[in-house]
Amino acid sequence: MNKTFSPSFHTLRWEGGIDGTLQLLDQRKLPQEKEYLTCRAVDDLVEALVSLAVRGAPAIGVAAAYGICLGMQKAADHAPAGALALLDESKAKLAASRPTAVNLFWALDRMKKAACRFFAEQPAASVPDLRRRLLEEANAICEEDKQMCRAIGQNGLSLMPEDGGVLTHCNAGALATAGIGTALAAIYAAHQAGKRFTVYVDETRPLLQGARLTAWELAQYAIPSVLICDNMAAWLMKRGKIKAVIAGADRIAANGDTANKIGTLGLSILAKRFGIPFYIAAPSSTFDLSISHGRDIPIEERSADEVHAFAGRRVAPSAIPAYNPAFDITDAADITAIITEKGVFYPPLEKAIKDYLEPK
Ligand code: MRU
């Protein structure tokens, strides 16, 4: 171990007690500006989620949990029933922000359950007591996410090559979680253990999460990295430059089919064609066991403007329509393994997911 990887920034942080605020690193402004954004109300956070000031499945989940705490600030004068109604209102607003990352719904459901359990166990409790309990739950979700990231890093490190190149897509790093990331956690752990591979970073059109965010994050830790355009991966693979591909996930169905940033599917097909291992790294909060097959995962479609533009500047005539699905679904059959905090799941993925994640 010759390097430490503790971020020099925080992706998201709650400031203060039950009347506090949620501070987010504004990812729309990276890498040019490192600016923090303060959310004081649910609507501020919804806007931050929709516009990708905060993004990445685990970070979306943690932010949403704190969003419930923001919403409950309006419940100060309410009776318990009114406070629970307000919680449902905030939950519905936050749930409508982004449809694909299941961590959002997972965190919101967990906050709702914590509230219901609290009043069931302590019927005489006050609304301020409930708000303290909800902040505790959001803090627990945040802490668990950090621990899951660390464990994913440790579980993934032996799968990373000693040298050569590792290709990653989008941003599945510290900027996408409360901790050190998922796919990038494995990369950080491997570098910490002395491995010396280069990270090839897909720029990740249309919103450039690779070029703007992953490249920035890897530079913070001096990890050798090379930026490529999305259409270069096949050529690098053919030339033997890529020894492994690793990406994050937004939702994993019970059979292992995996939704992640648009472009991941293409990489999985290429990796299979060139005999390169293709890994997904994700915490258990990204699995959706209620969905048996990837085709049932909702895929967010974003504004055509994002395709018409590059880095905020229009590059195509508006006369041509553009299509902008934000995610695609990689077939379980094309995934070499899924790295989780509970261990590495190998095919048959459906069985591994059941064995590790289904409540016994
Ligand atoms: O649209 P984004 O930037 O939220 O998409 C993010 C991704 O697709 C990530 O790869 C995924 O959420 C995993 S983050 C650990």
XYZ file of C-alpha atoms and ligand atoms in Angstrom:
375
model
C 0.000 0.000 0.000
C 1.760 3.132 -1.118
C -1.033 5.605 -1.777
C -4.187 6.661 -0.035
C -7.313 7.461 -1.939
C -9.397 9.713 0.228
C -11.202 12.270 -1.897
C -10.100 15.914 -1.766
C -13.764 16.809 -2.343
C -17.111 15.641 -1.071
C -19.774 14.635 -3.554
C -22.527 15.271 -1.048
C -22.686 16.183 2.637
C -25.413 17.023 5.122
C -24.581 20.164 7.085
C -26.143 20.628 10.531
C -28.937 18.914 12.450
C -32.581 18.308 11.484
C -32.847 21.896 10.197
C -29.674 21.484 8.132
C -28.981 21.620 4.400
C -27.609 19.242 1.771
C -24.394 20.373 0.164
C -23.558 18.938 -3.276
C -20.472 19.285 -5.437
C -22.041 20.795 -8.554
C -21.001 18.271 -11.206
C -22.431 20.368 -14.034
C -19.498 22.732 -13.501
C -16.660 20.205 -13.383
C -13.867 20.173 -14.380
C -13.702 23.952 -14.875
C -15.072 24.922 -11.451
C -15.180 23.094 -8.132
C -18.279 24.710 -6.683
C -20.684 23.485 -4.020
C -24.429 23.852 -4.284
C -26.685 24.082 -1.221
C -30.103 22.395 -1.311
C -32.514 23.841 1.261
C -35.742 22.262 0.018
C -36.911 19.157 -1.851
C -37.462 21.187 -5.015
C -33.800 22.314 -4.988
C -32.714 18.695 -4.849
C -35.146 17.581 -7.569
C -33.665 20.252 -9.829
C -30.122 19.099 -8.926
C -31.019 15.472 -9.717
C -32.739 16.203 -13.031
C -29.927 18.479 -14.231
C -27.209 16.042 -13.020
C -25.603 18.375 -10.482
C -25.614 15.145 -8.467
C -25.652 11.875 -10.412
C -24.520 8.256 -10.324
C -26.849 5.622 -8.885
C -25.517 5.339 -5.295
C -25.118 9.125 -4.906
C -28.660 9.622 -6.205
C -29.926 7.225 -3.507
C -28.010 8.899 -0.675
C -29.056 12.384 -1.848
C -32.710 11.300 -1.990
C -32.549 10.000 1.597
C -31.352 13.447 2.710
C -34.040 14.950 0.460
C -36.649 13.369 2.725
C -35.006 15.149 5.683
C -35.268 18.437 3.770
C -38.943 17.777 3.044
C -39.651 17.025 6.703
C -38.463 20.504 7.702
C -41.882 21.722 6.596
C -43.481 19.268 9.054
C -42.300 21.140 12.142
C -45.880 22.187 13.095
C -47.642 19.060 11.833
C -49.297 16.234 13.749
C -47.758 12.769 13.039
C -50.326 11.895 10.332
C -49.678 15.186 8.544
C -45.912 14.625 8.794
C -46.249 11.206 7.151
C -48.366 12.726 4.368
C -45.642 15.314 3.821
C -43.051 12.542 3.675
C -45.092 10.835 0.929
C -45.277 14.122 -0.974
C -41.471 14.578 -0.873
C -40.966 10.922 -1.761
C -43.195 11.246 -4.840
C -41.382 14.394 -6.044
C -37.955 12.803 -5.632
C -39.064 9.498 -7.211
C -40.151 11.373 -10.339
C -36.664 12.867 -10.894
C -34.886 9.961 -12.622
C -36.413 6.583 -13.526
C -33.504 4.156 -14.072
C -31.231 4.127 -11.002
C -33.018 1.851 -8.552
C -30.940 3.196 -5.648
C -33.295 6.203 -5.721
C -36.393 4.099 -5.023
C -34.501 1.810 -2.655
C -33.427 4.750 -0.473
C -36.864 6.410 -0.545
C -38.595 3.162 0.454
C -36.115 2.663 3.246
C -36.815 6.172 4.588
C -40.576 5.572 4.460
C -40.231 2.227 6.248
C -38.051 3.837 8.944
C -40.774 6.452 9.568
C -43.595 3.887 9.742
C -41.592 1.611 12.045
C -40.737 4.572 14.273
C -44.371 5.537 14.907
C -45.408 1.865 15.222
C -42.805 1.320 17.942
C -43.255 4.711 19.632
C -46.854 5.879 19.061
C -46.414 8.806 21.491
C -43.305 10.169 19.737
C -43.278 13.730 18.412
C -42.609 14.997 14.882
C -39.164 16.397 15.901
C -38.347 12.886 17.241
C -39.351 11.446 13.858
C -37.186 13.978 12.040
C -34.189 13.047 14.211
C -34.825 9.373 13.447
C -35.010 10.095 9.689
C -31.750 12.035 9.732
C -30.162 9.067 11.527
C -31.459 6.759 8.775
C -30.116 9.009 5.996
C -26.736 9.156 7.749
C -26.769 5.343 8.005
C -27.507 5.025 4.259
C -24.605 7.387 3.558
C -22.186 5.511 5.860
C -23.213 2.120 4.451
C -22.594 3.405 0.936
C -19.052 4.398 1.924
C -18.429 0.948 3.402
C -19.898 -0.810 0.352
C -17.547 1.170 -1.895
C -14.530 0.129 0.171
C -15.587 -3.537 0.088
C -16.220 -3.422 -3.683
C -12.703 -2.056 -4.093
C -11.201 -4.886 -2.075
C -13.299 -7.540 -3.837
C -12.425 -6.182 -7.275
C -8.720 -5.579 -6.890
C -7.553 -9.116 -7.764
C -9.545 -8.950 -11.044
C -7.599 -5.938 -12.257
C -4.506 -6.670 -14.405
C -0.944 -5.907 -13.270
C -0.329 -3.684 -16.274
C -1.740 -2.855 -19.720
C -5.049 -1.023 -20.013
C -8.419 -1.069 -18.224
C -11.334 0.610 -19.985
C -14.099 2.346 -18.046
C -17.242 4.162 -19.160
C -19.153 7.105 -17.692
C -18.263 7.856 -14.055
C -18.587 5.175 -11.407
C -16.215 6.810 -8.951
C -16.298 8.973 -5.848
C -18.398 11.487 -7.770
C -21.107 8.845 -8.206
C -21.259 7.627 -4.599
C -20.834 8.816 -1.018
C -17.541 6.889 -0.882
C -14.719 6.108 -3.316
C -16.923 4.680 -6.055
C -17.712 1.251 -7.456
C -15.844 0.540 -10.719
C -13.226 3.149 -9.815
C -12.973 1.697 -6.281
C -11.562 -1.506 -7.808
C -9.147 0.592 -9.863
C -8.055 2.610 -6.807
C -7.612 -0.512 -4.670
C -5.553 -2.201 -7.387
C -3.289 0.841 -7.778
C -2.967 1.061 -4.029
C -1.823 -2.559 -4.077
C 0.900 -1.680 -6.579
C -0.700 -2.607 -9.926
C 0.364 -0.321 -12.724
C -2.245 -0.475 -15.486
C -3.421 2.586 -17.385
C -7.091 3.540 -17.256
C -8.666 4.286 -20.634
C -11.584 6.668 -20.069
C -14.452 6.753 -22.556
C -15.544 10.358 -22.946
C -19.195 9.199 -22.673
C -21.358 11.258 -24.984
C -23.662 13.072 -24.795
C -22.926 14.572 -21.363
C -19.242 13.630 -21.104
C -19.262 12.078 -17.646
C -16.035 10.279 -18.638
C -14.194 13.307 -20.002
C -15.448 15.803 -17.424
C -15.754 13.678 -14.298
C -13.791 10.404 -14.451
C -10.794 12.117 -16.059
C -10.916 14.811 -13.347
C -11.284 12.263 -10.560
C -8.426 10.039 -11.784
C -6.195 13.086 -12.117
C -6.872 13.960 -8.438
C -5.243 10.643 -7.488
C -2.536 10.675 -10.175
C -3.781 7.410 -11.715
C -2.236 7.009 -15.189
C -5.144 7.550 -17.558
C -5.848 8.252 -21.208
C -9.032 9.835 -22.532
C -10.601 8.331 -25.663
C -13.697 9.082 -27.714
C -16.450 6.478 -27.405
C -15.921 5.223 -30.947
C -12.261 4.267 -30.310
C -12.795 1.315 -27.956
C -12.977 -1.378 -30.652
C -9.714 -0.289 -32.210
C -7.900 -0.253 -28.861
C -9.231 -3.709 -28.080
C -8.172 -5.049 -31.477
C -4.670 -3.711 -30.871
C -4.467 -5.541 -27.519
C -4.400 -2.391 -25.401
C -7.344 -3.324 -23.162
C -7.012 -6.181 -20.653
C -10.316 -5.604 -18.835
C -13.445 -3.438 -18.987
C -15.112 -2.290 -15.772
C -18.272 -0.186 -15.432
C -20.873 0.656 -12.811
C -24.616 -0.038 -12.875
C -27.884 1.797 -12.384
C -30.102 -1.236 -11.979
C -29.427 -4.965 -12.112
C -32.342 -7.348 -12.718
C -32.667 -10.697 -10.927
C -31.164 -12.507 -13.948
C -28.069 -10.235 -14.004
C -29.080 -8.043 -16.974
C -27.578 -4.645 -16.169
C -28.684 -1.104 -16.982
C -25.833 1.384 -17.130
C -24.862 4.505 -19.068
C -25.642 4.353 -22.784
C -22.662 2.766 -24.536
C -22.045 0.058 -21.943
C -23.910 -2.528 -24.049
C -21.618 -1.881 -27.016
C -18.531 -2.317 -24.833
C -19.817 -5.649 -23.492
C -20.351 -6.960 -27.025
C -16.901 -5.767 -28.105
C -15.257 -7.274 -25.023
C -16.824 -10.652 -25.798
C -15.710 -10.415 -29.442
C -12.101 -9.747 -28.389
C -12.041 -12.183 -25.437
C -11.621 -9.437 -22.803
C -13.203 -9.771 -19.328
C -16.134 -7.421 -18.804
C -16.916 -6.516 -15.178
C -19.779 -4.652 -13.552
C -19.183 -3.202 -10.063
C -22.222 -2.298 -7.951
C -23.506 -2.350 -4.354
C -26.463 -4.532 -3.346
C -28.658 -1.386 -3.353
C -28.400 -1.412 -7.184
C -30.052 -4.842 -7.551
C -33.774 -4.918 -8.248
C -34.967 -8.432 -7.500
C -38.544 -7.440 -8.333
C -37.519 -7.273 -11.989
C -36.682 -10.644 -13.456
C -35.320 -9.505 -16.807
C -33.508 -6.434 -18.149
C -36.237 -5.646 -20.678
C -38.464 -4.489 -17.793
C -35.980 -1.873 -16.526
C -37.265 1.646 -17.303
C -34.803 3.588 -19.450
C -34.619 7.352 -19.002
C -34.897 9.364 -22.202
C -33.422 12.835 -21.964
C -33.728 15.968 -24.049
C -32.631 15.892 -27.698
C -30.774 19.146 -26.962
C -28.056 17.130 -25.185
C -27.310 15.301 -28.456
C -27.574 18.407 -30.594
C -24.907 20.042 -28.433
C -21.353 19.236 -27.365
C -20.171 20.681 -24.032
C -23.087 23.122 -24.114
C -22.444 24.351 -27.683
C -24.861 23.444 -30.473
C -23.113 21.313 -33.100
C -26.018 19.941 -35.172
C -28.832 21.672 -37.023
C -32.036 21.664 -35.011
C -33.877 20.512 -38.147
C -32.632 16.955 -37.576
C -34.362 15.173 -34.708
C -32.128 13.539 -32.101
C -32.741 10.534 -29.862
C -31.272 10.414 -26.369
C -31.715 7.254 -24.281
C -29.519 7.780 -21.194
C -28.945 4.092 -20.438
C -28.797 0.706 -22.144
C -29.001 -2.853 -20.917
C -26.122 -5.302 -21.054
C -27.092 -8.969 -21.304
C -26.148 -11.042 -18.277
C -24.572 -13.523 -20.711
C -21.962 -10.923 -21.698
C -20.874 -10.107 -18.127
C -17.801 -11.945 -16.828
C -18.607 -11.124 -13.189
C -20.430 -8.603 -11.001
C -18.304 -7.205 -8.183
C -20.362 -6.339 -5.099
C -19.636 -5.573 -1.461
C -20.784 -9.101 -0.621
C -18.401 -10.823 -3.011
C -17.830 -11.426 -6.728
C -20.796 -12.987 -8.534
C -19.841 -15.309 -11.403
C -22.195 -16.924 -13.935
C -24.737 -18.297 -13.719
C -25.506 -14.799 -12.440
C -29.141 -15.506 -11.674
C -28.123 -18.203 -9.201
C -25.307 -16.121 -7.672
C -27.651 -13.140 -7.209
C -30.213 -15.382 -5.523
C -27.622 -17.059 -3.268
C -26.037 -13.798 -2.127
C -28.956 -11.365 -2.092
C -32.282 -13.110 -1.606
C -33.403 -13.004 2.006
C -33.145 -16.543 3.422
O -26.647 9.719 -15.917
P -25.680 9.411 -14.806
O -24.439 10.238 -14.865
O -26.345 9.433 -13.453
O -25.248 7.905 -15.092
C -24.345 7.294 -14.213
C -23.980 5.914 -14.609
O -24.450 5.369 -15.572
C -23.043 5.187 -13.681
O -22.229 4.308 -14.389
C -23.872 4.384 -12.658
O -24.821 5.201 -12.046
C -23.020 3.763 -11.625
S -22.314 4.934 -10.525
C -21.438 4.089 -9.329
